[in-house]
XYZ file of C-alpha atoms in Angstrom:
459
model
C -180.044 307.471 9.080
C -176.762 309.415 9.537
C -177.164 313.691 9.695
C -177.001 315.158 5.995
C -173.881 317.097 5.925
C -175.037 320.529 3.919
C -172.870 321.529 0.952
C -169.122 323.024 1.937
C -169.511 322.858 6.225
C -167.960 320.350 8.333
C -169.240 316.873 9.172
C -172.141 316.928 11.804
C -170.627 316.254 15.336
C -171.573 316.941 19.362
C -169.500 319.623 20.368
C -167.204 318.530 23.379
C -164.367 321.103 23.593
C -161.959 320.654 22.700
C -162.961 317.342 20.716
C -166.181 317.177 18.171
C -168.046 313.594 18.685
C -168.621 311.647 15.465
C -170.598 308.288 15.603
C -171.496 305.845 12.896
C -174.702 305.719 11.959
C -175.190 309.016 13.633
C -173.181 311.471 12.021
C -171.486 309.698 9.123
C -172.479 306.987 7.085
C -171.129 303.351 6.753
C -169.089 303.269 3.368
C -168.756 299.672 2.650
C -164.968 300.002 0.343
C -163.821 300.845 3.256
C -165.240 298.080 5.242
C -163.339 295.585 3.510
C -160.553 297.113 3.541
C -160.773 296.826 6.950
C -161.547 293.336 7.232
C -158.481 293.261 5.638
C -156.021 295.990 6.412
C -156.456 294.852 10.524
C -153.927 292.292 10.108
C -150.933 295.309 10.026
C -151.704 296.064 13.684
C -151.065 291.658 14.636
C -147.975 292.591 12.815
C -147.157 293.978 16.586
C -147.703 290.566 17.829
C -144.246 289.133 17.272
C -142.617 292.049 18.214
C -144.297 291.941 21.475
C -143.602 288.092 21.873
C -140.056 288.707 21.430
C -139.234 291.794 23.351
C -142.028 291.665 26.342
C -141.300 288.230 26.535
C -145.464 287.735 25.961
C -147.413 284.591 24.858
C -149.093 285.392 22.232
C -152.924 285.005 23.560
C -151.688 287.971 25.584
C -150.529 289.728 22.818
C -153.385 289.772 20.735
C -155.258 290.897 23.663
C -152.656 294.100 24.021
C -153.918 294.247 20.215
C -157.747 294.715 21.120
C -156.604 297.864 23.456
C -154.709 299.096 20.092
C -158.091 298.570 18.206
C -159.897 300.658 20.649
C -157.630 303.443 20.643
C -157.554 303.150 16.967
C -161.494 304.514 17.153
C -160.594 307.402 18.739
C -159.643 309.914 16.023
C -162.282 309.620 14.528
C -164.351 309.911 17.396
C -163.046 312.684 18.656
C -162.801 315.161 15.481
C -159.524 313.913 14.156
C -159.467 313.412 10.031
C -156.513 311.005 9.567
C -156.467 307.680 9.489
C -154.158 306.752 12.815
C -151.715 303.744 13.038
C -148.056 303.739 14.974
C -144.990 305.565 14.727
C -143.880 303.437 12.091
C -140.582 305.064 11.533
C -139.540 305.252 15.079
C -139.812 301.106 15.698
C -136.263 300.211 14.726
C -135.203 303.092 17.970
C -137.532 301.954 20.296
C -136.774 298.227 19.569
C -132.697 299.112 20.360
C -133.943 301.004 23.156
C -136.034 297.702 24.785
C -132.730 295.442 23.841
C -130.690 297.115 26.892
C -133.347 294.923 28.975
C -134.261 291.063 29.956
C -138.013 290.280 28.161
C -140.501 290.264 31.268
C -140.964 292.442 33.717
C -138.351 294.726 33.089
C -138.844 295.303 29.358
C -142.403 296.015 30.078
C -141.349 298.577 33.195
C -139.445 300.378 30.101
C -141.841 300.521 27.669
C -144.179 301.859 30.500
C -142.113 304.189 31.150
C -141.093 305.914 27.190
C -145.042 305.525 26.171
C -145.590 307.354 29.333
C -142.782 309.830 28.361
C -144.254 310.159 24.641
C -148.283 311.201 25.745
C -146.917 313.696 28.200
C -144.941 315.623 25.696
C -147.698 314.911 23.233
C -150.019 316.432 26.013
C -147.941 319.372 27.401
C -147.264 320.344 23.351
C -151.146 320.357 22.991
C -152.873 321.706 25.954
C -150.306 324.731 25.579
C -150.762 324.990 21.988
C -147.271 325.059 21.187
C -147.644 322.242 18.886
C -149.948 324.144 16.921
C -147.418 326.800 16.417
C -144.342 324.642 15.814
C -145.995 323.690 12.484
C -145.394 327.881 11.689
C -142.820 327.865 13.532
C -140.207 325.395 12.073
C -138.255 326.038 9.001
C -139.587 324.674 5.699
C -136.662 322.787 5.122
C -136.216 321.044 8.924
C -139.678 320.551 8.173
C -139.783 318.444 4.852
C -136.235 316.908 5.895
C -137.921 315.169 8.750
C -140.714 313.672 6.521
C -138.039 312.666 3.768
C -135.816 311.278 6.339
C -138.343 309.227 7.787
C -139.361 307.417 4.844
C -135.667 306.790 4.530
C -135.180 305.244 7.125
C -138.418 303.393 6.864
C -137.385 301.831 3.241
C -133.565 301.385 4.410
C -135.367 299.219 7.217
C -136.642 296.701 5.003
C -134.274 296.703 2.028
C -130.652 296.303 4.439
C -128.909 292.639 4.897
C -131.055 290.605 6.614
C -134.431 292.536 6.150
C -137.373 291.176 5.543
C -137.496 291.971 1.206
C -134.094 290.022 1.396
C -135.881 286.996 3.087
C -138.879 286.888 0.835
C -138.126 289.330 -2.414
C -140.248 287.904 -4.580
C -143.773 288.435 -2.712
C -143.023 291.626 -1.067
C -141.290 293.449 -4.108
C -144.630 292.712 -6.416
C -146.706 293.514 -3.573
C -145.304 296.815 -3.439
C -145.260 297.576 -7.048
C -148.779 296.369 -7.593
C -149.888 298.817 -4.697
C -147.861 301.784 -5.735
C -149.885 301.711 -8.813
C -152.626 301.213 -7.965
C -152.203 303.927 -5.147
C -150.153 306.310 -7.155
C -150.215 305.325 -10.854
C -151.144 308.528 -13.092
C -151.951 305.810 -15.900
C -153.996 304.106 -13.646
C -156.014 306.857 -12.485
C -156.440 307.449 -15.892
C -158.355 303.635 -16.520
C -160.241 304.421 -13.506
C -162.767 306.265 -15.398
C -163.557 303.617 -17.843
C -162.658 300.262 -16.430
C -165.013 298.559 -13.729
C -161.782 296.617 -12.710
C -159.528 298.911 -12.725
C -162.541 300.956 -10.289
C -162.522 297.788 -8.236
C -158.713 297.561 -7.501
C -158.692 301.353 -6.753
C -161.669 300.793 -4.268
C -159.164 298.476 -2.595
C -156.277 300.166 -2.533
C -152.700 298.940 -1.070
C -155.119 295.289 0.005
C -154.953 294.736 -3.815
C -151.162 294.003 -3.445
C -151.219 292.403 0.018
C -153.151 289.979 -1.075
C -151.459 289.559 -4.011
C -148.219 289.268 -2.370
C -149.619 286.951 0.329
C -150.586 284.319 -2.759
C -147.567 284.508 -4.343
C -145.659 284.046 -0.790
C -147.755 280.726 -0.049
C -147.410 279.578 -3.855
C -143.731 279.778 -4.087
C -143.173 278.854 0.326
C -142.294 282.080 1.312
C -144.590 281.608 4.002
C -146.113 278.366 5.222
C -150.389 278.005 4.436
C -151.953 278.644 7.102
C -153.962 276.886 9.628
C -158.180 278.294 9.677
C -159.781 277.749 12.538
C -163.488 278.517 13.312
C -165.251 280.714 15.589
C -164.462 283.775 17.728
C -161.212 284.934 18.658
C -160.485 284.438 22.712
C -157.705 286.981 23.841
C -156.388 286.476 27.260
C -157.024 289.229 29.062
C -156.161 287.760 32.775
C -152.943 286.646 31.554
C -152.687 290.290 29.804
C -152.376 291.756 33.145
C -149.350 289.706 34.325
C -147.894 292.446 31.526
C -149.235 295.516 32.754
C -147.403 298.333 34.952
C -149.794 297.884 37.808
C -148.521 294.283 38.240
C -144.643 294.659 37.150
C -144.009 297.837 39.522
C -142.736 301.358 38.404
C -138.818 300.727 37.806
C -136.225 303.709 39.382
C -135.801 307.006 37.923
C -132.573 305.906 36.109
C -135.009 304.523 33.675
C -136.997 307.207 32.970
C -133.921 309.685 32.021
C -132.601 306.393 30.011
C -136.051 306.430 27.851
C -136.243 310.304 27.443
C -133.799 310.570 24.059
C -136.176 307.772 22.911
C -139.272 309.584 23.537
C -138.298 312.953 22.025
C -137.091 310.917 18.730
C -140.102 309.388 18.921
C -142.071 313.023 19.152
C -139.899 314.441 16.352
C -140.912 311.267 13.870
C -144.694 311.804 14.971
C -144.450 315.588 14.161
C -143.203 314.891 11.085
C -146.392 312.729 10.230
C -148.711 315.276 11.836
C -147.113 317.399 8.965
C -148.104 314.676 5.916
C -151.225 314.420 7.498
C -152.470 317.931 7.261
C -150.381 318.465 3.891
C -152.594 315.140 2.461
C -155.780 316.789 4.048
C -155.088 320.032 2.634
C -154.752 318.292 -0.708
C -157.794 316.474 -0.733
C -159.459 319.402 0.863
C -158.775 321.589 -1.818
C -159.926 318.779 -4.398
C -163.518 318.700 -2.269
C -165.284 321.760 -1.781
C -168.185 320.177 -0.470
C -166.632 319.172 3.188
C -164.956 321.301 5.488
C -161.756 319.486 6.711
C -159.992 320.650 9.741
C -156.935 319.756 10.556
C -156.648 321.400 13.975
C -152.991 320.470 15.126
C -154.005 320.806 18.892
C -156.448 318.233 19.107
C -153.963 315.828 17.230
C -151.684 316.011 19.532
C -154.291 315.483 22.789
C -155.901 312.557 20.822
C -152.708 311.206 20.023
C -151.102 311.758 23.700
C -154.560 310.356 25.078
C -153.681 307.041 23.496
C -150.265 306.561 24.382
C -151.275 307.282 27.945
C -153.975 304.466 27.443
C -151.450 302.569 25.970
C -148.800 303.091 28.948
C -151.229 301.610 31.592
C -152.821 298.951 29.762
C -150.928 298.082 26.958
C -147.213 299.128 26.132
C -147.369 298.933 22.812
C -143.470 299.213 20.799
C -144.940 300.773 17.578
C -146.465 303.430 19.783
C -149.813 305.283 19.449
C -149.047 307.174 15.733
C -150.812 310.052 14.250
C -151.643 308.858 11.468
C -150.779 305.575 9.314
C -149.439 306.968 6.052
C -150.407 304.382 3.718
C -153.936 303.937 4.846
C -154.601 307.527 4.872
C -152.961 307.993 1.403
C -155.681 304.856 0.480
C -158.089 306.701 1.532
C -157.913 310.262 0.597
C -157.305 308.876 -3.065
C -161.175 307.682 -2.723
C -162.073 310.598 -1.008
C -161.057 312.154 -3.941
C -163.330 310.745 -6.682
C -166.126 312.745 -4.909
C -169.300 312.358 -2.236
C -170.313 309.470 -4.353
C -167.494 307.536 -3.689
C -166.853 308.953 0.316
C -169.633 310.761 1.562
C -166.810 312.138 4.152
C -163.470 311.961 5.153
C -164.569 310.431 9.092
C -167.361 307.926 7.490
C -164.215 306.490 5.525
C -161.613 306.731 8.415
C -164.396 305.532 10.862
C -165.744 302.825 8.982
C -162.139 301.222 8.671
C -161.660 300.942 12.280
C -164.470 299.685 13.510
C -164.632 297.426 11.461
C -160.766 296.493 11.974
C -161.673 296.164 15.936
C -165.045 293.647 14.595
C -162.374 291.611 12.657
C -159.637 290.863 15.505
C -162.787 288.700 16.873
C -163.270 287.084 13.876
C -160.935 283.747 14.111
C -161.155 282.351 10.481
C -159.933 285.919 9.472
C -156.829 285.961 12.555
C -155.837 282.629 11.693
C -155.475 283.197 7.979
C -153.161 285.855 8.219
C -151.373 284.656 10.981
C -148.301 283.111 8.961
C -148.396 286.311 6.351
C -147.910 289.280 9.335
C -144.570 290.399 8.143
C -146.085 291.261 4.614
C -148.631 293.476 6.113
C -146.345 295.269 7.738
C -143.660 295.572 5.169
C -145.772 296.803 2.810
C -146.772 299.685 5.297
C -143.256 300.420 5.902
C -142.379 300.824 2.011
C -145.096 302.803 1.147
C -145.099 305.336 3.761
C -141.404 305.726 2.604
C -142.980 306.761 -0.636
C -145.323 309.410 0.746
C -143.039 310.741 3.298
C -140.568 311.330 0.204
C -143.530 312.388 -2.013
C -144.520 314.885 0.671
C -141.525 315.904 1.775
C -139.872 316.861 -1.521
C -143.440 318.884 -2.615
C -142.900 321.436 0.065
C -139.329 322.400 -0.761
C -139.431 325.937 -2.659
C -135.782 326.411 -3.495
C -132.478 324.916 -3.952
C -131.008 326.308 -0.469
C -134.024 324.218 1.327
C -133.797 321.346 -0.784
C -130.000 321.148 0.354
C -130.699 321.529 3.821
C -133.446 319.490 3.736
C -131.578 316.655 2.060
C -128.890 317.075 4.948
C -131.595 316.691 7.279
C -132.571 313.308 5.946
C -129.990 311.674 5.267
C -128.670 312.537 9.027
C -131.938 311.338 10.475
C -131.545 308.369 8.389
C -128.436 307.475 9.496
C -128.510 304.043 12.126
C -127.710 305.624 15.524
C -129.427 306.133 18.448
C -128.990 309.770 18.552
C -129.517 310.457 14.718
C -132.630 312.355 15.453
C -131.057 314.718 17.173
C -127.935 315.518 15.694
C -130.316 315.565 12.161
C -132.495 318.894 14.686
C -129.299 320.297 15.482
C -127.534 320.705 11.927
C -130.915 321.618 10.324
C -131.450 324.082 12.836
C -127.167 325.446 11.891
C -127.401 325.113 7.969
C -130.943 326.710 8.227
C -129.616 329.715 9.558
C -126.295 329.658 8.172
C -127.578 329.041 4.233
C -131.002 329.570 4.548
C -131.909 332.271 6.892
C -131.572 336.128 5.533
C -129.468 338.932 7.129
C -131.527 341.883 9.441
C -131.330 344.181 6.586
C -132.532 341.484 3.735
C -135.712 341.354 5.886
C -136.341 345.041 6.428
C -136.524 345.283 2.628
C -138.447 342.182 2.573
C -141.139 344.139 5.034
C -140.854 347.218 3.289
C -141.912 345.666 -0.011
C -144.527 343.470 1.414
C -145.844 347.145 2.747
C -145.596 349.025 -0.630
C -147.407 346.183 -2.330
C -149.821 346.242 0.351
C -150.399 349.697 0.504
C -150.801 349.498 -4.091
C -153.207 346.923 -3.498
């Protein structure tokens, strides 16, 4: 019997500073939508698989072994007092990918993902133990801010929609799979139906799997993708051969590498700050929505956990998607139950928990691997499109004025933009315009103060 969570405090935990310890069972119940979900949703991180096939030059029994590391570090937000849902840095895989072309599959591809992973949980560690993540959120302007989040999920969607993505290989199933999931995810009629319709309930319970699965028939009914082959029993990752992968095997490469990987890295950063941000703007929404649980969103300890599990990552296994914040269209799935009340999600960490354990049970489970196997891309397509959506969503919510929406749109589109170095030179002229269009003269913000003051003072 989990600890009873008393009307409008935070989720029981074992204090461990900086982290607060959640178990299952202990301090948050099992929620069972969110257990099949899981049984489900898992297949998005074998979506990795291929990628790691291709560009560590990896067999794939040690590539699904890689992907019960990423399972484990999957548990750890929750774990360790951290209320989103986490996944990769989705937006940043098309710039690490051109990053790992510049070298052979093998050894050397895995020295240089070593090597930016590495890169990626020191700044994520350096940012957090000094706090100075925690005050970037305050400190950044509004509009850099949102035009990261909206540029992301640009460049996300362009991903999938250009010549020779994966929506132009298989429209059919991955264009109804997305509109039957935005609905059902976003859908103001639909949340509507919710209230009277047991089905409509049902489909809402399962969230974006509604149209994966949908999408996954339709792709084997129309040979989009081949059927696939079930076999029975328990999965058997290699982990000797995983080690043949592994920085302790490969060697460390020469410094060149490391300044080669550090543009990556900070892109990388940038994209995962920008998720950090719709993160705690979706928590703060569905915070506000439930006044019985007390949901912190303490910026710090996302960055630790989240550097934690690159570093993991780096030694054991380089992972291309990196070690994400948060995975946008999971969370959204689940804060949208959360929503409906204690009934529905006692808490925010017995939903976000439940789903990743039981994702790490199902990579063991080989009827389950083996089903999916052909169907990978559509798992992770669908992730891709509808995390555009949020980030837009979220992005375009925070925007006060027509100055920031301006600058903002800059911003995206810039960061948007195919290049290696877009990232950067979408910082740079947010950071100009901001302060050009945006930011007010000395004497503008003496009056400013002075009013704030005289209101003060009336009040």
């Amino acid at each position: 019997m989990a600890i009873v969570r008393k009307y409008g405090e935070e989720q029981p935990y074992w204090p461990a500073s900086p982290f607060k310890i959640r178990l299952p069972f202990v301090h948050y119940r099992w929620e069972i939508p969110e257990m099949i979900q899981g049984l489900f949703m898992f297949v998005v991180s074998l979506g990795m698989i291929p990628l790691l096939e291709q560009y560590l030059g990896m067999p794939y029994d040690a590539a699904l072994a890689f992907c019960v590391v990423a399972g484990l570090m999957y548990l750890l937000p929750s774990l360790l007092g951290v209320p989103l849902v986490p996944g990769w840095i989705t937006p940043a895989i098309p710039v690490v990918l051109l990053y790992l072309q510049a070298f052979e599959p093998g050894p050397q591809a895995v020295q240089a993902m070593f090597v930016l992973q590495i890169e990626v949980f020191l700044i994520f560690i350096v940012l957090g133990l000094t706090g100075f993540g925690n005050r970037l959120v305050s400190f950044i302007p509004n509009s850099l801010k949102a035009g990261i989040i909206i540029g992301a999920g640009i460049a996300a969607l362009m991903g999938e929609i250009k010549v020779g993505g994966r929506v132009e290989a298989t429209p059919v199933s991955l264009i109804i799979g997305a509109i039957i999931s935005a609905y059902v995810l976003f859908s103001v009629s639909f949340k509507d139906k919710i209230q009277n319709n047991r089905l409509a309930k049902m489909f809402a319970n399962l969230g974006m799997i509604s149209g994966m699965l949908i999408a996954m028939v339709i792709g084997w009914i129309i040979g989009e993708y081949p059927l696939p082959n079930i076999e029975w029993g328990i999965t058997q990752p290699n982990f000797g051969l995983m080690t043949d992968y592994l920085i302790f095997n490969v060697g460390v490469p020469d410094i060149s590498v490391f300044l080669l990987a550090f543009p990556t890295a900070m892109i990388a950063y940038v994209i995962a700050f920008g998720d950090i941000l719709v993160g705690k703007a979706l928590s703060e929404r569905v915070d506000s929505i439930r006044p019985d649980e007390k949901i912190e969103t303490n910026i710090t300890r996302i960055h630790v956990v989240t550097g934690i599990r690159n570093g993991v990552h780096a030694l054991f296994a380089p992972w291309p998607g990196l070690a994400g914040p948060i995975w946008t269209a999971a969370h959204a799935t689940l804060a949208e139950r959360y929503a409906l009340g204690r009934k529905a999600m006692d808490s925010i960490y017995s939903g976000g928990g439940t789903f990743w354990w039981t994702g790490l049970i199902a990579i063991f489970m080989l009827p389950l691997v083996t089903l999916f196997k052909p169907v990978l891309p559509i798992a992770l397509s669908l992730t891709l499109l509808l995390t555009a959506y949020i980030c837009i969503m979220v992005g375009i919510e925070q925007l006060k004025n027509s100055a920031e929406r301006g600058v903002a749109g800059i911003v995206a589109v810039t960061l948007a933009m195919p290049a290696a170095q877009s990232t950067i030179y979408a910082i740079v002229i947010g950071i100009v315009l901001y302060v050009l269009l945006e930011r007010p003269s000395s004497e503008q913000r003496k009056k400013a103060e002075e009013a704030s003051l005289t209101k003060s003072n009336l009040e």
